[in-house]
Amino acid sequence: MATTVAFLGLGHMGGPMAANLVRAGYRVLAFDPVPAAREQARADGATVIDTAVAAVAEAEVVVTMLPNGRIVLDVYREILDAAAPGTLFVDCSTIDVADAKQAAEQAVAAGHRALDAPVSGGVSGAAAGTLTFMVGGAAEDFAAALPLLEVMGGKVVHCGGAGVGQAAKICNNMMLGISMIGLSEAIVLGEKLGLSHDRFFDVVSTASGQCWSLTTYCPVPGPVPTSPANNDYQPGFATALMTKDLGLAANALRDNGVDGRIGLLAAELYERFNQDAAEKDFSAIVTDIRTRSGEEQL
Ligand code: NAD
């Protein structure tokens, strides 16, 4: 018989992820408080349920894809007692490492099994079933979740114990935020010094400054025609999401006493940029650096 999955949170990411589970033959009991999300899930073939509690009562696996850690903890508090003992909880939301550990502890204390399984790959990866999952939790629970995660993802990595999936996610995104700022500062400096974007790319893309932010996601139009810079910085990966992830990284730096001054500064710079440009792709930070350097926008 098909495995029954309760799927809570059917937004930009959760909606297409749940649809992929339906397509793969899972019985998906879907819940989201937003009517349009429920309608879409119904159209995708999920069974829409009126409350989270009712959805989890029949499920063997509960997948959550929610906006933040507070909501994950609230939802867990509401549903843990309603689930059958031994239910496997898989939280795919991006949340604080500390919240992820707390959520897992509460699930285990209630007699369940729990994994944190945040993703990268964005909305297009969610739709295509090619997300990367970074998973924290016990090895046997990871093994149990693997077939389901492989439906929604192209790569699934067991990173360690509870919370370590979230750790991998924020470490990666902290590096990405820092590298995008560093690259953008270098590009603006190059502009001031008379170095064209094309020549900058020619040199740096094969020199020691080479990085994904340049070669795949170049923050100025031209050198990489598919990057958001060529499309007026339509995301892509929105500044609001980068700001959120850097905030989580900053919390983890502080909580763990890491001298991460560049990570904290990156969080601060994106926080400020986010006030005006939340909807823009995060690579648009180059325009902010240019403005703060007294340069006209190109
Ligand atoms: P979203 O806001 O589109 O979706 C979140 C959904 O959760 C909404 O539909 C909302 O109605 C629902 N929700 C809120 N409270 C709920 C509750 N109590 N019970 C059930 N559902 C509830 O956000 P998203 O873009 O889908 O992102 C979801 C998570 O994935 C976030 O943690 C985000 O950081 C992470 N993420 C997003 C992306 C991306 O590109 N959008 C990429 C990687 C990770």
Short mmCIF file of C-alpha atoms and ligand atoms in Angstrom, two decimals:
data_model
loop_
_atom_site.label_atom_id
_atom_site.label_comp_id
_atom_site.label_asym_id
_atom_site.label_seq_id
_atom_site.Cartn_x
_atom_site.Cartn_y
_atom_site.Cartn_z
CA MET A 1 0.00 0.00 0.00
CA ALA A 2 1.19 3.53 -0.75
CA THR A 3 2.92 5.34 2.09
CA THR A 4 0.73 8.09 3.55
CA VAL A 5 2.49 11.44 3.87
CA ALA A 6 1.03 14.47 5.66
CA PHE A 7 2.42 17.56 3.91
CA LEU A 8 2.12 20.81 5.87
CA GLY A 9 3.02 24.08 4.14
CA LEU A 10 2.14 24.19 0.44
CA GLY A 11 3.82 27.45 -0.59
CA HIS A 12 6.31 28.18 -3.37
CA MET A 13 8.44 25.20 -2.36
CA GLY A 14 6.06 22.87 -0.54
CA GLY A 15 3.39 22.97 -3.25
CA PRO A 16 5.55 21.51 -6.04
CA MET A 17 7.34 19.13 -3.63
CA ALA A 18 3.99 17.67 -2.54
CA ALA A 19 2.94 17.41 -6.21
CA ASN A 20 6.04 15.34 -6.95
CA LEU A 21 5.18 12.94 -4.12
CA VAL A 22 1.67 12.52 -5.56
CA ARG A 23 3.14 11.81 -9.01
CA ALA A 24 5.44 9.17 -7.50
CA GLY A 25 2.46 7.32 -6.02
CA TYR A 26 2.48 8.53 -2.42
CA ARG A 27 -0.85 9.22 -0.72
CA VAL A 28 -0.47 12.89 0.23
CA LEU A 29 -2.68 14.47 2.89
CA ALA A 30 -2.07 18.18 2.40
CA PHE A 31 -2.70 21.15 4.68
CA ASP A 32 -2.02 24.89 4.39
CA PRO A 33 -4.06 27.73 5.94
CA VAL A 34 -4.09 29.62 2.61
CA PRO A 35 -7.06 28.65 0.38
CA ALA A 36 -5.18 29.18 -2.92
CA ALA A 37 -2.42 26.80 -1.78
CA ARG A 38 -5.02 24.17 -0.85
CA GLU A 39 -6.74 24.57 -4.24
CA GLN A 40 -3.46 24.07 -6.09
CA ALA A 41 -2.67 20.97 -4.01
CA ARG A 42 -6.10 19.55 -4.84
CA ALA A 43 -5.50 20.22 -8.54
CA ASP A 44 -2.15 18.43 -8.20
CA GLY A 45 -3.88 15.32 -6.91
CA ALA A 46 -3.29 15.61 -3.15
CA THR A 47 -6.05 14.95 -0.62
CA VAL A 48 -6.63 18.28 1.08
CA ILE A 49 -7.36 18.07 4.80
CA ASP A 50 -8.95 20.81 6.92
CA THR A 51 -6.45 20.86 9.78
CA ALA A 52 -2.85 19.85 10.40
CA VAL A 53 -3.96 17.65 13.29
CA ALA A 54 -6.34 15.68 11.10
CA ALA A 55 -3.69 15.34 8.36
CA VAL A 56 -1.03 13.84 10.62
CA ALA A 57 -3.38 11.43 12.42
CA GLU A 58 -3.34 9.03 9.46
CA ALA A 59 0.22 9.61 8.28
CA GLU A 60 3.36 7.47 8.46
CA VAL A 61 5.54 10.43 7.47
CA VAL A 62 4.97 14.15 8.18
CA VAL A 63 6.78 16.63 5.91
CA THR A 64 6.80 20.31 6.89
CA MET A 65 7.85 23.17 4.59
CA LEU A 66 7.15 26.28 6.66
CA PRO A 67 8.35 29.90 6.74
CA ASN A 68 10.38 29.92 9.97
CA GLY A 69 11.41 28.16 13.17
CA ARG A 70 8.74 29.69 15.37
CA ILE A 71 6.02 28.33 13.08
CA VAL A 72 7.70 24.91 12.89
CA LEU A 73 7.82 24.70 16.70
CA ASP A 74 4.19 25.90 17.00
CA VAL A 75 3.03 23.36 14.43
CA TYR A 76 4.99 20.53 16.10
CA ARG A 77 3.42 21.45 19.47
CA GLU A 78 -0.01 21.23 17.85
CA ILE A 79 0.44 17.94 16.00
CA LEU A 80 2.89 15.71 17.90
CA ASP A 81 0.23 14.15 20.13
CA ALA A 82 -2.10 13.56 17.18
CA ALA A 83 0.41 11.42 15.25
CA ALA A 84 0.70 7.65 15.70
CA PRO A 85 3.76 6.59 17.76
CA GLY A 86 6.88 6.20 15.63
CA THR A 87 5.75 8.62 12.92
CA LEU A 88 8.70 10.00 10.92
CA PHE A 89 8.82 13.82 11.01
CA VAL A 90 10.86 15.45 8.22
CA ASP A 91 11.20 19.22 8.46
CA CYS A 92 12.40 20.70 5.16
CA SER A 93 12.04 24.36 6.23
CA THR A 94 15.14 26.54 6.64
CA ILE A 95 15.30 27.40 10.35
CA ASP A 96 17.75 28.09 13.19
CA VAL A 97 19.96 25.15 14.11
CA ALA A 98 18.78 25.58 17.72
CA ASP A 99 15.11 25.46 16.65
CA ALA A 100 15.77 22.37 14.52
CA LYS A 101 17.36 20.59 17.48
CA GLN A 102 14.45 21.59 19.70
CA ALA A 103 11.87 20.39 17.15
CA ALA A 104 13.64 17.02 16.85
CA GLU A 105 13.91 16.67 20.64
CA GLN A 106 10.19 17.35 21.04
CA ALA A 107 9.27 14.85 18.34
CA VAL A 108 11.47 12.16 19.88
CA ALA A 109 10.15 12.92 23.39
CA ALA A 110 6.63 12.37 22.00
CA GLY A 111 7.66 8.92 20.74
CA HIS A 112 8.38 9.81 17.13
CA ARG A 113 11.39 9.94 14.79
CA ALA A 114 12.69 13.22 13.38
CA LEU A 115 14.97 14.62 10.69
CA ASP A 116 15.88 18.15 9.65
CA ALA A 117 16.13 18.17 5.86
CA PRO A 118 16.51 21.71 4.48
CA VAL A 119 16.99 22.13 0.77
CA SER A 120 18.76 24.18 -1.83
CA GLY A 121 17.72 24.50 -5.44
CA GLY A 122 14.85 26.99 -5.17
CA VAL A 123 11.40 26.87 -6.69
CA SER A 124 12.64 25.50 -10.02
CA GLY A 125 14.43 22.65 -8.23
CA ALA A 126 11.29 21.94 -6.20
CA ALA A 127 9.22 21.72 -9.40
CA ALA A 128 11.77 19.58 -11.23
CA GLY A 129 12.40 17.25 -8.26
CA THR A 130 16.10 18.12 -8.33
CA LEU A 131 16.53 19.72 -4.88
CA THR A 132 19.60 19.05 -2.77
CA PHE A 133 18.61 17.80 0.68
CA MET A 134 20.95 18.30 3.64
CA VAL A 135 19.76 15.94 6.32
CA GLY A 136 20.37 15.79 10.07
CA GLY A 137 19.23 12.93 12.32
CA ALA A 138 19.76 9.24 13.09
CA ALA A 139 21.12 6.99 10.31
CA GLU A 140 18.14 4.59 10.43
CA ASP A 141 15.68 7.49 10.13
CA PHE A 142 17.67 8.87 7.21
CA ALA A 143 17.50 5.46 5.53
CA ALA A 144 13.74 5.34 6.07
CA ALA A 145 13.25 8.81 4.55
CA LEU A 146 15.65 8.35 1.63
CA PRO A 147 13.19 6.97 -0.98
CA LEU A 148 10.79 9.86 -0.32
CA LEU A 149 13.54 12.48 -0.38
CA GLU A 150 14.88 11.05 -3.64
CA VAL A 151 11.49 11.70 -5.24
CA MET A 152 11.80 15.41 -4.41
CA GLY A 153 15.56 15.74 -4.76
CA GLY A 154 18.47 15.07 -7.08
CA LYS A 155 21.01 14.82 -4.27
CA VAL A 156 20.41 13.76 -0.68
CA VAL A 157 23.26 14.02 1.85
CA HIS A 158 23.21 12.70 5.42
CA CYS A 159 25.21 15.43 7.17
CA GLY A 160 25.12 14.20 10.78
CA GLY A 161 22.90 14.26 13.85
CA ALA A 162 19.91 16.48 14.64
CA GLY A 163 20.38 20.05 13.38
CA VAL A 164 23.42 19.27 11.24
CA GLY A 165 21.40 19.44 8.01
CA GLN A 166 20.51 23.04 8.90
CA ALA A 167 24.18 23.62 9.77
CA ALA A 168 25.25 22.56 6.26
CA LYS A 169 22.63 24.82 4.69
CA ILE A 170 23.61 27.97 6.60
CA CYS A 171 27.35 27.34 6.24
CA ASN A 172 26.92 27.12 2.46
CA ASN A 173 24.68 30.16 2.24
CA MET A 174 26.91 32.21 4.53
CA MET A 175 29.80 31.51 2.14
CA LEU A 176 27.58 32.41 -0.82
CA GLY A 177 26.52 35.75 0.72
CA ILE A 178 30.10 36.60 1.63
CA SER A 179 31.44 35.64 -1.80
CA MET A 180 28.76 37.65 -3.61
CA ILE A 181 29.64 40.74 -1.57
CA GLY A 182 33.38 40.22 -2.05
CA LEU A 183 32.97 39.71 -5.78
CA SER A 184 30.70 42.75 -6.08
CA GLU A 185 33.18 44.96 -4.23
CA ALA A 186 35.91 43.79 -6.61
CA ILE A 187 33.71 44.49 -9.65
CA VAL A 188 32.94 48.04 -8.46
CA LEU A 189 36.61 48.62 -7.67
CA GLY A 190 37.45 47.36 -11.16
CA GLU A 191 34.91 49.77 -12.66
CA LYS A 192 36.56 52.69 -10.84
CA LEU A 193 39.97 51.56 -12.10
CA GLY A 194 38.86 51.19 -15.72
CA LEU A 195 38.57 47.38 -15.86
CA SER A 196 35.66 46.25 -18.05
CA HIS A 197 33.30 43.52 -16.88
CA ASP A 198 34.29 41.25 -19.77
CA ARG A 199 38.01 41.52 -19.05
CA PHE A 200 37.37 41.10 -15.32
CA PHE A 201 35.47 37.88 -16.10
CA ASP A 202 38.13 36.62 -18.55
CA VAL A 203 40.85 36.95 -15.93
CA VAL A 204 39.12 36.06 -12.66
CA SER A 205 37.06 33.13 -13.94
CA THR A 206 40.29 31.18 -14.45
CA ALA A 207 42.33 32.80 -11.66
CA SER A 208 42.35 32.26 -7.89
CA GLY A 209 39.37 34.58 -7.36
CA GLN A 210 37.17 32.18 -9.33
CA CYS A 211 33.90 31.32 -7.58
CA TRP A 212 30.32 30.18 -8.32
CA SER A 213 29.04 33.73 -7.78
CA LEU A 214 31.13 34.81 -10.78
CA THR A 215 31.08 31.87 -13.16
CA THR A 216 27.43 30.78 -12.76
CA TYR A 217 25.73 33.80 -11.26
CA CYS A 218 27.72 36.83 -12.43
CA PRO A 219 26.14 39.91 -10.74
CA VAL A 220 26.61 42.20 -13.77
CA PRO A 221 24.99 41.67 -17.19
CA GLY A 222 27.01 40.23 -20.05
CA PRO A 223 29.58 37.61 -19.08
CA VAL A 224 27.07 34.93 -17.98
CA PRO A 225 23.93 35.48 -20.09
CA THR A 226 21.70 33.29 -17.87
CA SER A 227 22.44 35.15 -14.61
CA PRO A 228 19.65 37.30 -13.03
CA ALA A 229 21.68 40.47 -13.70
CA ASN A 230 20.65 40.10 -17.36
CA ASN A 231 17.00 40.17 -16.38
CA ASP A 232 16.85 43.24 -14.14
CA TYR A 233 17.73 41.06 -11.13
CA GLN A 234 14.50 39.08 -11.14
CA PRO A 235 15.14 36.16 -8.75
CA GLY A 236 16.68 33.62 -8.80
CA PHE A 237 17.29 33.68 -5.12
CA ALA A 238 15.59 36.71 -3.61
CA THR A 239 17.42 39.11 -1.30
CA ALA A 240 14.75 38.39 1.35
CA LEU A 241 15.74 34.72 1.42
CA MET A 242 19.49 35.46 1.51
CA THR A 243 18.87 37.92 4.34
CA LYS A 244 16.92 35.28 6.24
CA ASP A 245 19.65 32.65 5.80
CA LEU A 246 22.44 35.05 6.81
CA GLY A 247 20.40 35.94 9.90
CA LEU A 248 20.28 32.23 10.79
CA ALA A 249 24.03 31.96 10.18
CA ALA A 250 24.63 35.03 12.38
CA ASN A 251 22.58 33.44 15.19
CA ALA A 252 24.61 30.25 14.90
CA LEU A 253 27.92 32.19 14.89
CA ARG A 254 26.91 34.00 18.08
CA ASP A 255 25.38 30.94 19.79
CA ASN A 256 28.56 28.96 19.19
CA GLY A 257 31.13 31.64 19.96
CA VAL A 258 32.63 31.66 16.45
CA ASP A 259 34.67 34.75 15.55
CA GLY A 260 32.79 35.12 12.26
CA ARG A 261 33.15 38.83 11.65
CA ILE A 262 32.73 38.64 7.87
CA GLY A 263 29.63 36.47 8.21
CA LEU A 264 28.10 38.92 10.69
CA LEU A 265 28.96 41.85 8.43
CA ALA A 266 27.43 40.09 5.41
CA ALA A 267 24.23 39.58 7.43
CA GLU A 268 24.21 43.28 8.31
CA LEU A 269 24.81 44.44 4.71
CA TYR A 270 22.05 42.21 3.33
CA GLU A 271 19.70 43.26 6.15
CA ARG A 272 20.13 46.86 5.05
CA PHE A 273 19.82 46.09 1.33
CA ASN A 274 16.71 44.02 2.04
CA GLN A 275 14.85 47.10 3.26
CA ASP A 276 14.71 48.43 -0.33
CA ALA A 277 15.25 45.37 -2.48
CA ALA A 278 13.69 42.32 -0.80
CA GLU A 279 12.21 41.09 -4.08
CA LYS A 280 15.37 41.56 -6.15
CA ASP A 281 17.82 38.76 -6.71
CA PHE A 282 20.55 38.77 -4.04
CA SER A 283 23.21 39.44 -6.71
CA ALA A 284 21.75 42.97 -7.02
CA ILE A 285 23.86 43.84 -3.94
CA VAL A 286 26.43 45.02 -6.54
CA THR A 287 24.10 47.93 -7.36
CA ASP A 288 23.98 48.87 -3.67
CA ILE A 289 27.77 48.82 -3.39
CA ARG A 290 27.99 50.98 -6.52
CA THR A 291 25.53 53.51 -5.09
CA ARG A 292 27.33 53.60 -1.74
CA SER A 293 30.57 54.15 -3.66
CA GLY A 294 29.14 57.29 -5.23
CA GLU A 295 28.88 55.75 -8.67
CA GLU A 296 25.97 56.08 -11.11
CA GLN A 297 24.18 52.78 -11.82
CA LEU A 298 25.38 51.33 -15.12
P1 NAD B 1 6.14 30.26 1.29
O1 NAD B 1 5.87 31.42 2.18
O2 NAD B 1 5.81 30.34 -0.15
O3 NAD B 1 5.40 28.95 1.87
C1 NAD B 1 5.21 28.69 3.23
C2 NAD B 1 3.81 28.11 3.37
O4 NAD B 1 3.59 27.71 4.73
C3 NAD B 1 2.71 29.12 3.02
O5 NAD B 1 1.86 28.60 2.01
C4 NAD B 1 1.97 29.31 4.34
O6 NAD B 1 0.57 29.54 4.18
C5 NAD B 1 2.24 27.97 5.00
N1 NAD B 1 2.00 27.99 6.44
C6 NAD B 1 2.18 29.02 7.33
N2 NAD B 1 1.79 28.63 8.56
C7 NAD B 1 1.37 27.32 8.43
C8 NAD B 1 0.85 26.39 9.35
N3 NAD B 1 0.68 26.69 10.65
N4 NAD B 1 0.51 25.14 8.90
C9 NAD B 1 0.66 24.82 7.59
N5 NAD B 1 1.15 25.69 6.67
C10 NAD B 1 1.50 26.92 7.09
O7 NAD B 1 7.68 29.92 1.50
P2 NAD B 1 8.60 28.99 0.55
O8 NAD B 1 9.33 29.84 -0.41
O9 NAD B 1 7.80 27.82 0.09
O10 NAD B 1 9.69 28.53 1.62
C11 NAD B 1 9.41 27.53 2.58
C12 NAD B 1 10.68 27.22 3.35
O11 NAD B 1 11.69 26.79 2.44
C13 NAD B 1 11.26 28.44 4.08
O12 NAD B 1 11.77 28.01 5.33
C14 NAD B 1 12.37 28.91 3.16
O13 NAD B 1 13.40 29.59 3.84
C15 NAD B 1 12.84 27.61 2.56
N6 NAD B 1 13.47 27.70 1.24
C16 NAD B 1 12.91 28.47 0.27
C17 NAD B 1 13.52 28.55 -0.97
C18 NAD B 1 12.91 29.36 -2.10
O14 NAD B 1 13.60 29.56 -3.11
N7 NAD B 1 11.69 29.83 -1.98
C19 NAD B 1 14.71 27.84 -1.23
C20 NAD B 1 15.24 27.02 -0.24
C21 NAD B 1 14.61 26.98 1.01
#
